[in-house]
PDB file of C-alpha atoms and ligand atoms in Angstrom:
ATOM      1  CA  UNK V  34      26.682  12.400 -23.081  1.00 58.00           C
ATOM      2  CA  UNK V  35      23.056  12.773 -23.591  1.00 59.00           C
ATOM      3  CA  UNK V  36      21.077  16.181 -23.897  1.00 62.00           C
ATOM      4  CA  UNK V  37      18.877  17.150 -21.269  1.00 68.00           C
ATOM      5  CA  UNK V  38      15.278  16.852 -22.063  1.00 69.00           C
ATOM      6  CA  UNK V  39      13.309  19.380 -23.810  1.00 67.00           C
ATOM      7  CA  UNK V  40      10.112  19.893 -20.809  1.00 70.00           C
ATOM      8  CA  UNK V  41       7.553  18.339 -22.344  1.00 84.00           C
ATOM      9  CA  UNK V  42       5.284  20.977 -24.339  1.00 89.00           C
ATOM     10  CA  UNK V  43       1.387  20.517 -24.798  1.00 95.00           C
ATOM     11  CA  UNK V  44      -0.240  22.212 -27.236  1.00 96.00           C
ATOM     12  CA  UNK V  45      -4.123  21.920 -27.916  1.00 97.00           C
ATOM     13  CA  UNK V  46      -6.909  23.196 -30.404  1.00 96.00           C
ATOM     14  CA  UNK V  47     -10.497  23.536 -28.797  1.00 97.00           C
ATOM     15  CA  UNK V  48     -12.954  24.537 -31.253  1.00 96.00           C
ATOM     16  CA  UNK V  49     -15.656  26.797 -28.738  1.00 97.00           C
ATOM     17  CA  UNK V  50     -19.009  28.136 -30.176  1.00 96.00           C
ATOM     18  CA  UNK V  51     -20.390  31.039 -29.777  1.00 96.00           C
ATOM     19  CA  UNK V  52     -24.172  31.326 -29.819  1.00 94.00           C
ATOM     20  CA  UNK V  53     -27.027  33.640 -28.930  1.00 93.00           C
ATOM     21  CA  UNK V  54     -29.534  35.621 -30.070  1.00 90.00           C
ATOM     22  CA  UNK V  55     -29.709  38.176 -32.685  1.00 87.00           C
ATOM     23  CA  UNK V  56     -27.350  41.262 -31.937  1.00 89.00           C
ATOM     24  CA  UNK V  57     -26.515  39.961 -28.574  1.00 94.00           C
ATOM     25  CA  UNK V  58     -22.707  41.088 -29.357  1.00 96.00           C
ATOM     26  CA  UNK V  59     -20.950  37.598 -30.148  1.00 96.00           C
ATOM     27  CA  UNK V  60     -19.370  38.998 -33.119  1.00 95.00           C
ATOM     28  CA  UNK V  61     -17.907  42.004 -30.958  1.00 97.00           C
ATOM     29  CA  UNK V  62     -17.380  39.704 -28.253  1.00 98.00           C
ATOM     30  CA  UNK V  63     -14.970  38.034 -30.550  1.00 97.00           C
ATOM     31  CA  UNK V  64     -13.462  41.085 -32.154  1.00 97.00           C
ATOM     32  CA  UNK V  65     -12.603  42.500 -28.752  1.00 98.00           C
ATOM     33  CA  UNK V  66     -11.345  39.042 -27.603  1.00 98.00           C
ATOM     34  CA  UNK V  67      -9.159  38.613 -30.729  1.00 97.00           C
ATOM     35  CA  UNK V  68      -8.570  42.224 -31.843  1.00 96.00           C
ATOM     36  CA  UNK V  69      -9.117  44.433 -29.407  1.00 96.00           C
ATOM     37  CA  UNK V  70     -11.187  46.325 -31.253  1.00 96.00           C
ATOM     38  CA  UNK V  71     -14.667  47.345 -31.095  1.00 96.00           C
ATOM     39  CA  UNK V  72     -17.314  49.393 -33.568  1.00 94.00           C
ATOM     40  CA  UNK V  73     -20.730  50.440 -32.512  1.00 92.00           C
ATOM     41  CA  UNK V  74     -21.788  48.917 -36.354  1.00 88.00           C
ATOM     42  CA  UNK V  75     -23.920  46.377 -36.787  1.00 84.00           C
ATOM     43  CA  UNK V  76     -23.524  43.930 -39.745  1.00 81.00           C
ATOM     44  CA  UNK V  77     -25.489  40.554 -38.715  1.00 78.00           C
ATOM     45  CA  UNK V  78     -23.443  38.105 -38.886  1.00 81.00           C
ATOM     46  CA  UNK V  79     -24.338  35.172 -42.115  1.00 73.00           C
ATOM     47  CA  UNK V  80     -24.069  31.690 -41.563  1.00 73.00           C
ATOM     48  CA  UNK V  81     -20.284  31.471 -39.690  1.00 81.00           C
ATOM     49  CA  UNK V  82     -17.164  33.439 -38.960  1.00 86.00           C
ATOM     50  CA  UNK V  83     -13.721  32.086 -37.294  1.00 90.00           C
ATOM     51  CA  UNK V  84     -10.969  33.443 -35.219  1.00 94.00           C
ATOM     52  CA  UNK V  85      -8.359  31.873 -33.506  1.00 95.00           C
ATOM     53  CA  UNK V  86      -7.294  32.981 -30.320  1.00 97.00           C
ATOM     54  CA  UNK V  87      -3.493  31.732 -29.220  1.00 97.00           C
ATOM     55  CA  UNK V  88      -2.869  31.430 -25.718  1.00 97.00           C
ATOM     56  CA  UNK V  89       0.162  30.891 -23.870  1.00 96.00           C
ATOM     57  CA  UNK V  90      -1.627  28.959 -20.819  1.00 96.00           C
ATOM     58  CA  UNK V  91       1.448  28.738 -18.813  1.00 95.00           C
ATOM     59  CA  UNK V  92       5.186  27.581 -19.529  1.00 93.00           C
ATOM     60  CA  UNK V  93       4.127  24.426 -20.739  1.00 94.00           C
ATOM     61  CA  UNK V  94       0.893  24.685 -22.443  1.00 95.00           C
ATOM     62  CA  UNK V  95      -0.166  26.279 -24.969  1.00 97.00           C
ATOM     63  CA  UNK V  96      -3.983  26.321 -26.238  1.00 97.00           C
ATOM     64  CA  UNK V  97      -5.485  27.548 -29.542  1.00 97.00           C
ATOM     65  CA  UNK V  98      -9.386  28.423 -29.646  1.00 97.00           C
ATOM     66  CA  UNK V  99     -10.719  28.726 -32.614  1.00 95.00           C
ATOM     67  CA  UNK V 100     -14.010  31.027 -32.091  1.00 95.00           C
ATOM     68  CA  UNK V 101     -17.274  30.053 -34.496  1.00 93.00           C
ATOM     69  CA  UNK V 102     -19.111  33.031 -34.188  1.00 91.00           C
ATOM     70  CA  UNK V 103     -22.582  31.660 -35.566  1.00 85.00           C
ATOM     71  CA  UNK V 104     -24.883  33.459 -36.695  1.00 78.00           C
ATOM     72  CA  UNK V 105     -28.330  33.616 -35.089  1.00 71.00           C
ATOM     73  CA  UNK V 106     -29.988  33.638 -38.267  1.00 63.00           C
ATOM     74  CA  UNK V 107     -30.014  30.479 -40.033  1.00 53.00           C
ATOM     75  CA  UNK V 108     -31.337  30.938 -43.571  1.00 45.00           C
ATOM     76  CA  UNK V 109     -33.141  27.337 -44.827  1.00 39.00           C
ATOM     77  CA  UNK V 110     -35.100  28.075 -47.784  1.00 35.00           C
ATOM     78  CA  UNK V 111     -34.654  32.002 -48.278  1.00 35.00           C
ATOM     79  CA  UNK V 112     -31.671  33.312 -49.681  1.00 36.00           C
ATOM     80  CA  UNK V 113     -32.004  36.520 -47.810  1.00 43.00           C
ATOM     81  CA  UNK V 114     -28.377  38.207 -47.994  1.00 41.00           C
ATOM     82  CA  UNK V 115     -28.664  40.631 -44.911  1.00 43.00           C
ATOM     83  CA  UNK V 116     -26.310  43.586 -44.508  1.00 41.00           C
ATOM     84  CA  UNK V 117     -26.957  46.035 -41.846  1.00 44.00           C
ATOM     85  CA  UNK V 118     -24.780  48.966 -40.890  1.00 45.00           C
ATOM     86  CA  UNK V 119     -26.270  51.032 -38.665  1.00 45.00           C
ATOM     87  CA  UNK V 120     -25.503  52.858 -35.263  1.00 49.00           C
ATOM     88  CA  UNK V 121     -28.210  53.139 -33.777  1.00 55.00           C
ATOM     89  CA  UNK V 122     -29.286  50.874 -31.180  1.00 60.00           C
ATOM     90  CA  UNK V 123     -32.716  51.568 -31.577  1.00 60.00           C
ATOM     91  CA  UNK V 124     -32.965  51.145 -35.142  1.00 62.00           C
ATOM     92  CA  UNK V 125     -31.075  47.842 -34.703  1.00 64.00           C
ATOM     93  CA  UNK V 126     -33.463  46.730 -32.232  1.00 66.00           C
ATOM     94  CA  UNK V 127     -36.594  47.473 -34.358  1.00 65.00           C
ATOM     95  CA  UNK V 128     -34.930  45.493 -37.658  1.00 67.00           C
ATOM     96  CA  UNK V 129     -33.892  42.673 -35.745  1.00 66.00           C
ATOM     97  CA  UNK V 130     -37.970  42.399 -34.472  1.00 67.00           C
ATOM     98  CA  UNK V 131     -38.790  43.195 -38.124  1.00 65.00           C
ATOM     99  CA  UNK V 132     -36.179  39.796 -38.782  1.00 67.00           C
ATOM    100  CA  UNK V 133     -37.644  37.712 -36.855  1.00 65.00           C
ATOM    101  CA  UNK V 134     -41.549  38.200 -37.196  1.00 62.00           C
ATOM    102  CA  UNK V 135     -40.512  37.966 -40.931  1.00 59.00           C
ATOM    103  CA  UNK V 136     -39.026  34.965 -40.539  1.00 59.00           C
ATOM    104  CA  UNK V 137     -41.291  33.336 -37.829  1.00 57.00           C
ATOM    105  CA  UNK V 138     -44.095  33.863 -40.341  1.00 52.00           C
ATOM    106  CA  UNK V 139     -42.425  32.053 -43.319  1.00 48.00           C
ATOM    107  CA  UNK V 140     -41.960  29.514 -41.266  1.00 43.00           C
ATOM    108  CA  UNK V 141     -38.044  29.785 -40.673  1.00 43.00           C
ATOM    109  CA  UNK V 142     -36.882  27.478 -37.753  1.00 47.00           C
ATOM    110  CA  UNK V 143     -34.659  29.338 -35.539  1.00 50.00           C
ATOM    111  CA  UNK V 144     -32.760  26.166 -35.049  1.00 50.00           C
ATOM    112  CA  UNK V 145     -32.258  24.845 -38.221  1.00 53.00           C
ATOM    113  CA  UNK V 146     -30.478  21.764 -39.883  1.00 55.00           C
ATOM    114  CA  UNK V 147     -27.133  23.743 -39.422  1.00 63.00           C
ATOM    115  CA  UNK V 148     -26.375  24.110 -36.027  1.00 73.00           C
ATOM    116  CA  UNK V 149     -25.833  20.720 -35.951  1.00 77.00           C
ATOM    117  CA  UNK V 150     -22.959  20.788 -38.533  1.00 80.00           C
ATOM    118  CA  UNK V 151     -21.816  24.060 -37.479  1.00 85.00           C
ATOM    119  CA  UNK V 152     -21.589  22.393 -33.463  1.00 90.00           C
ATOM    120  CA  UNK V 153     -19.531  18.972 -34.230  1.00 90.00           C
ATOM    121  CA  UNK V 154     -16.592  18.465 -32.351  1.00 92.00           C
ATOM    122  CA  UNK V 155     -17.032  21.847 -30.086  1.00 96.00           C
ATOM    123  CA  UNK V 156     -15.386  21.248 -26.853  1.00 97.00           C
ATOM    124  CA  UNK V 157     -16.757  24.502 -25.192  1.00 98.00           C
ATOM    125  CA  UNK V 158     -19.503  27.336 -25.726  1.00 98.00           C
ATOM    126  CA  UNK V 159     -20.199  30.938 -24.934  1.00 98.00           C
ATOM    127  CA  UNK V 160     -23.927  31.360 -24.696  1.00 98.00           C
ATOM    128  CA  UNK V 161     -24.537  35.361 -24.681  1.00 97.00           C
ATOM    129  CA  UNK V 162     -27.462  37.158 -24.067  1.00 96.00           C
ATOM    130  CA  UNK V 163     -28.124  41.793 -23.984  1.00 95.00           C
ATOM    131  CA  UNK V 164     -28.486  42.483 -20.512  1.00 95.00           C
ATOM    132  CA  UNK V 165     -30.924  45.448 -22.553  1.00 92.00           C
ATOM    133  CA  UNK V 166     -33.197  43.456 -23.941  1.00 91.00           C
ATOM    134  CA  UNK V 167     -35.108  40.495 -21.617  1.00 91.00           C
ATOM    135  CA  UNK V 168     -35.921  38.684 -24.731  1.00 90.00           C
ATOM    136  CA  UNK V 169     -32.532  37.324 -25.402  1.00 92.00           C
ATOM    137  CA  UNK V 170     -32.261  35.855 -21.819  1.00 95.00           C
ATOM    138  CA  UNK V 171     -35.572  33.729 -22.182  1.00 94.00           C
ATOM    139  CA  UNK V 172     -33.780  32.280 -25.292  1.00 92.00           C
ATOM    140  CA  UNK V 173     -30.717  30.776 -23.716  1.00 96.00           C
ATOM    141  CA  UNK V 174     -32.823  28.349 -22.367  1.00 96.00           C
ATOM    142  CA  UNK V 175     -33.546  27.214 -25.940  1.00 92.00           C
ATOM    143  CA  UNK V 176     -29.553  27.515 -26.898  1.00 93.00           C
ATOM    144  CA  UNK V 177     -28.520  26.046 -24.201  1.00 96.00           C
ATOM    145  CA  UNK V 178     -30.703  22.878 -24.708  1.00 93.00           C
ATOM    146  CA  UNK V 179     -30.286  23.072 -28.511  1.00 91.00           C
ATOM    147  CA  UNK V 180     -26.691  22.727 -28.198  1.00 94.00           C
ATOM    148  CA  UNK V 181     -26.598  20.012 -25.582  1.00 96.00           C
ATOM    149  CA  UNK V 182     -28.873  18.170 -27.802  1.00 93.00           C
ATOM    150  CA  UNK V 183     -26.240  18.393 -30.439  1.00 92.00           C
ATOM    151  CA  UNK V 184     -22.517  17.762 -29.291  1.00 95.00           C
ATOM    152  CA  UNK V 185     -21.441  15.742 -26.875  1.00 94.00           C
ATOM    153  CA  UNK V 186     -17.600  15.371 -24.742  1.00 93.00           C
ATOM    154  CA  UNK V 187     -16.739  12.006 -26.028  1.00 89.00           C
ATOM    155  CA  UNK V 188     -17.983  10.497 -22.200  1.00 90.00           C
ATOM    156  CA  UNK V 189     -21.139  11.626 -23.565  1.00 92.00           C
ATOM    157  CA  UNK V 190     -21.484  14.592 -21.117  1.00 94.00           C
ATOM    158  CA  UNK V 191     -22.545  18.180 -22.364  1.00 97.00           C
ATOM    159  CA  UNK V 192     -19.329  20.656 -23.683  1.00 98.00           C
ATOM    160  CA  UNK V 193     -18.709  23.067 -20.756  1.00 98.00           C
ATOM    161  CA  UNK V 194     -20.380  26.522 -21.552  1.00 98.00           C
ATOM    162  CA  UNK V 195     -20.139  30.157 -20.456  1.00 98.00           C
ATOM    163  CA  UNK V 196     -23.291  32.560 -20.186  1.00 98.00           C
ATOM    164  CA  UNK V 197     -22.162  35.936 -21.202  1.00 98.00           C
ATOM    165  CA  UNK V 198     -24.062  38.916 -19.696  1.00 97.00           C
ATOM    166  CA  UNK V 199     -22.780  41.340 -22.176  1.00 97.00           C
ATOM    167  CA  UNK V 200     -23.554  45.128 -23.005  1.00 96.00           C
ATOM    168  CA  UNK V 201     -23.351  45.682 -19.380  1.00 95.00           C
ATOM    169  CA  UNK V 202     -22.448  49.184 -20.311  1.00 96.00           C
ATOM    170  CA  UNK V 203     -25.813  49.546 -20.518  1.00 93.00           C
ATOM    171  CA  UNK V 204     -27.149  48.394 -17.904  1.00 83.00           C
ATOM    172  CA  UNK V 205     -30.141  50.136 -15.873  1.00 78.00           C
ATOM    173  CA  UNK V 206     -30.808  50.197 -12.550  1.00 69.00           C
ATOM    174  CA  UNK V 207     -33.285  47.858 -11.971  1.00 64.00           C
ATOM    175  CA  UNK V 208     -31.285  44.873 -13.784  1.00 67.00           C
ATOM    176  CA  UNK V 209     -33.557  41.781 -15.206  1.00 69.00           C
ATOM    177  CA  UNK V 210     -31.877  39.163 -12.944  1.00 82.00           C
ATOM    178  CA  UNK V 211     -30.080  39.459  -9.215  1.00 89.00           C
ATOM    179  CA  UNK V 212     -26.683  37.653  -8.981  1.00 93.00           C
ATOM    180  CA  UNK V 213     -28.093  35.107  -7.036  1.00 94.00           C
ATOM    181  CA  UNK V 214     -30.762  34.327  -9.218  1.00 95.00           C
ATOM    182  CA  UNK V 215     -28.373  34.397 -11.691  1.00 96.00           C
ATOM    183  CA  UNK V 216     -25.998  31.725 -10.010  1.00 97.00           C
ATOM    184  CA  UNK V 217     -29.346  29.638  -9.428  1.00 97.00           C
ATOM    185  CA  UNK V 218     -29.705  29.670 -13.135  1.00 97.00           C
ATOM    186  CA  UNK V 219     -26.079  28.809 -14.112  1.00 98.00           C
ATOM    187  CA  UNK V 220     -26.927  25.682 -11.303  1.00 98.00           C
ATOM    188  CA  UNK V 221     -30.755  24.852 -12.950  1.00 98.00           C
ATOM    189  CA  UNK V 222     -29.282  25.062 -16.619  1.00 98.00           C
ATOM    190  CA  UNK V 223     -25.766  23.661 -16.713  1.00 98.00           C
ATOM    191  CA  UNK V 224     -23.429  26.417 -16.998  1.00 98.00           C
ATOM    192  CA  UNK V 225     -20.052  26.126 -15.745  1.00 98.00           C
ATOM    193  CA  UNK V 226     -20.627  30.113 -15.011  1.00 98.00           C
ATOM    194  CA  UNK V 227     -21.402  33.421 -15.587  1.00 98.00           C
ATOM    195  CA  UNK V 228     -19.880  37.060 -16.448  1.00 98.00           C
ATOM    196  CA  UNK V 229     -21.252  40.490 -17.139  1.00 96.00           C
ATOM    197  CA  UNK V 230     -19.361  41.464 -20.011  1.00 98.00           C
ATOM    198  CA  UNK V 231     -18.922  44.231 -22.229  1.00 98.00           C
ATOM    199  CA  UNK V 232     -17.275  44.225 -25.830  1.00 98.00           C
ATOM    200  CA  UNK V 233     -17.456  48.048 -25.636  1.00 98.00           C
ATOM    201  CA  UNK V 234     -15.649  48.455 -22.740  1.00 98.00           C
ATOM    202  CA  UNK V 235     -13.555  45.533 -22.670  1.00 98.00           C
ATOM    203  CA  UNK V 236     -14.785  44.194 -19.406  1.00 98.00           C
ATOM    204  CA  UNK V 237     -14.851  40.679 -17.991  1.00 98.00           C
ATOM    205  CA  UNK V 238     -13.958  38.730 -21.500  1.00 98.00           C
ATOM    206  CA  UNK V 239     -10.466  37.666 -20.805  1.00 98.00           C
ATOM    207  CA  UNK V 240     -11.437  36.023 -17.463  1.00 98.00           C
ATOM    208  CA  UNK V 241     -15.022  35.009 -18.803  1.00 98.00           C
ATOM    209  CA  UNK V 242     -12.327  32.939 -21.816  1.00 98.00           C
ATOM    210  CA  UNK V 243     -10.420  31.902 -19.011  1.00 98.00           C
ATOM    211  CA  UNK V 244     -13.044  29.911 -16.712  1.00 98.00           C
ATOM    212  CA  UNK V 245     -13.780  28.419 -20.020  1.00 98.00           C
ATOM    213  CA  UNK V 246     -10.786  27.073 -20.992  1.00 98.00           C
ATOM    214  CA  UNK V 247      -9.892  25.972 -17.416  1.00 98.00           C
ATOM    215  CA  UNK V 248     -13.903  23.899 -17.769  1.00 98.00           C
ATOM    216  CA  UNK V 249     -12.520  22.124 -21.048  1.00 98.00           C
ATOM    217  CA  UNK V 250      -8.542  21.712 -20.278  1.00 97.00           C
ATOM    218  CA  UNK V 251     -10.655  19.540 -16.792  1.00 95.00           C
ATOM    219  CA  UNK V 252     -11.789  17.492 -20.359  1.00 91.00           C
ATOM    220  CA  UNK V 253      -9.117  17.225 -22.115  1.00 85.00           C
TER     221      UNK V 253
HETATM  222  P1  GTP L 450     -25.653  38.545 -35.186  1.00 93.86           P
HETATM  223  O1  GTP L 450     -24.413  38.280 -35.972  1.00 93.86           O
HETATM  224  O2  GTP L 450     -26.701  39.230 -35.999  1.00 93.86           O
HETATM  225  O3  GTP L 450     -26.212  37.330 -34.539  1.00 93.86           O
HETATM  226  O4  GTP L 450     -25.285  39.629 -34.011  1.00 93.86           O
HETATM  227  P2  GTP L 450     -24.059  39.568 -32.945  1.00 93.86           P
HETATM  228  O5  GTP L 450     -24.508  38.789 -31.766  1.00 93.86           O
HETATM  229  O6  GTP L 450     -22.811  39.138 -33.615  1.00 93.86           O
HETATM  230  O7  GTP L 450     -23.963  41.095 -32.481  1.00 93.86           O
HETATM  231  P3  GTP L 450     -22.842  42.172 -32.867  1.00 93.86           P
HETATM  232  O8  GTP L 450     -21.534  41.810 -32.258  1.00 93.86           O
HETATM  233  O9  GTP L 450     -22.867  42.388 -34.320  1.00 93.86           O
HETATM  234  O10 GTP L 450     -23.378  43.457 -32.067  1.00 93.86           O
HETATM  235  C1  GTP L 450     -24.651  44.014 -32.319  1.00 93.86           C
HETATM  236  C2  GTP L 450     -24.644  45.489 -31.918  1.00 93.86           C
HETATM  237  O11 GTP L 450     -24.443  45.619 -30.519  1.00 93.86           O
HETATM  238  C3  GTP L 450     -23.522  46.311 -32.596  1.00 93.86           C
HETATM  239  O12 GTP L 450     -24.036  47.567 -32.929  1.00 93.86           O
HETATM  240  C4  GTP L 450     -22.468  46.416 -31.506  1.00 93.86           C
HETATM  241  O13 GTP L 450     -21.711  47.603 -31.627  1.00 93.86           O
HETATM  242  C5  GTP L 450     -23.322  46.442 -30.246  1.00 93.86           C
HETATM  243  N1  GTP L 450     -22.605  45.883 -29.083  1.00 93.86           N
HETATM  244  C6  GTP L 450     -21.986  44.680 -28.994  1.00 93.86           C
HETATM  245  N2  GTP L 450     -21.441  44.497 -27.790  1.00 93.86           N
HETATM  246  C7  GTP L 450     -21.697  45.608 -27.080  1.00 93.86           C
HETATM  247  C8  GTP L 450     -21.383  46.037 -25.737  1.00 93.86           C
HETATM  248  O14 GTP L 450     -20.759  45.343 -24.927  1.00 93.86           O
HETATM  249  N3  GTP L 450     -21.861  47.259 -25.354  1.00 93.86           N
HETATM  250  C9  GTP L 450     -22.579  48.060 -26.191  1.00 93.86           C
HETATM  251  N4  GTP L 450     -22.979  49.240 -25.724  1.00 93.86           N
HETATM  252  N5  GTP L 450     -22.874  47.704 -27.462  1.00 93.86           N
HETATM  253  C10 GTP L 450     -22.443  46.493 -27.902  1.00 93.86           C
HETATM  254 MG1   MG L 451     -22.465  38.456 -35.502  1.00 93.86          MG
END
């Protein structure tokens, strides 16, 4: 008599960036994501960090992201060994400008050699921007295009990605984009879609990690 057959089990392991600009929240993003945890301190984030994330998809699936959490800064030629702990948002605002004018003016690419190494074999991307600061949302322009300059789905297409909207906790009144205008965006820049998020407050980051995995399992 033969056994009945085990249903057959799929398992997968989608490496998924997470990119930005300075102090956006990736790294809390993450921690929340992971940990459920949150801290209002601010230690920039050097080179990389991982996490993995295990899933159980649904009875028969089961998917394992493993989060690079990359830094925005990307030392080339200074060894600058930054470690901030501070909690206050303003004063994290003001070294983060002090950061970058320091490093725009010894001629520091933003986008260095490394995001090319750190972006092989990605399958999917969070792109996250401070709904606080209108600074961080012109960049995502120049993330997003950095990063589909740099990996590739092996058709050749660009990895899915996510734009995160996060801190939303703080947002004002008179928000920097409508939801319209940001769906247009999303459309005009590639993005599979977008969520206001908040680490803080845990909102919108299990379903924002959901639409993306749904985007790359359509890949896999
Ligand atoms: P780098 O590693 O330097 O690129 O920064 P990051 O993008 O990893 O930012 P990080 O997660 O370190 O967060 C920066 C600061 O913003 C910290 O003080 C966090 O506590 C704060 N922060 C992150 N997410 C949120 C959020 O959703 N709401 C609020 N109010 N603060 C947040
Ligand atoms: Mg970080």
């Amino acid at each position: 008599p033969s056994s009945p057959r085990a249903p057959e089990r799929k398992e997968y392991l989608f490496k998924v960036l997470v990119i930005g600009e300075l102090g956006v929240g990736k790294t809390s993003i993450i921690k929340r994501y992971v940990h459920q945890l949150f801290s209002q301190h601010y230690r920039a984030t050097i080179g990389v960090d991982f996490a993995l994330k295990v899933i159980n998809w649904d009875s028969s699936t089961l998917v394992r992201l493993q989060l690079w959490d990359i830094a925005a800064l990307q030392l080339k030629r200074a060894q600058l060994l930054l470690y901030i702990n501070v909690n206050n948002t303003q004063m994290v605002h003001s070294i983060q400008s002090a950061i970058t004018f320091a490093l725009s003016t010894t001629g520091q690419e933003r986008f260095g050699n490394m995001t090319r190494v750190y972006y092989k074999e990605a399958v999917g991307a969070f792109v996250v921007f401070d709904v606080t600061r209108g600074s961080t949302f012109e960049a995502i322009t120049k993330w997003k295009s950095d990063l589909d300059s740099k990996v590739f789905l092996p058709s050749g297409g660009p990895i899915p990605a996510v734009l995160l909207a996060n801190k939303c906790d703080q947002k004002k009144e008179n928000s920097l984009q409508s939801p319209h205008q940001m769906d247009n965006f999303c459309k005009e820049n590639g993005f599979a879609a977008w969520f206001e998020t908040s680490a803080k407050d845990n909102m919108n980051i299990d379903e924002a990690a959901r639409c993306l995995v749904e985007n790359i399992l359509a890949n896999a």
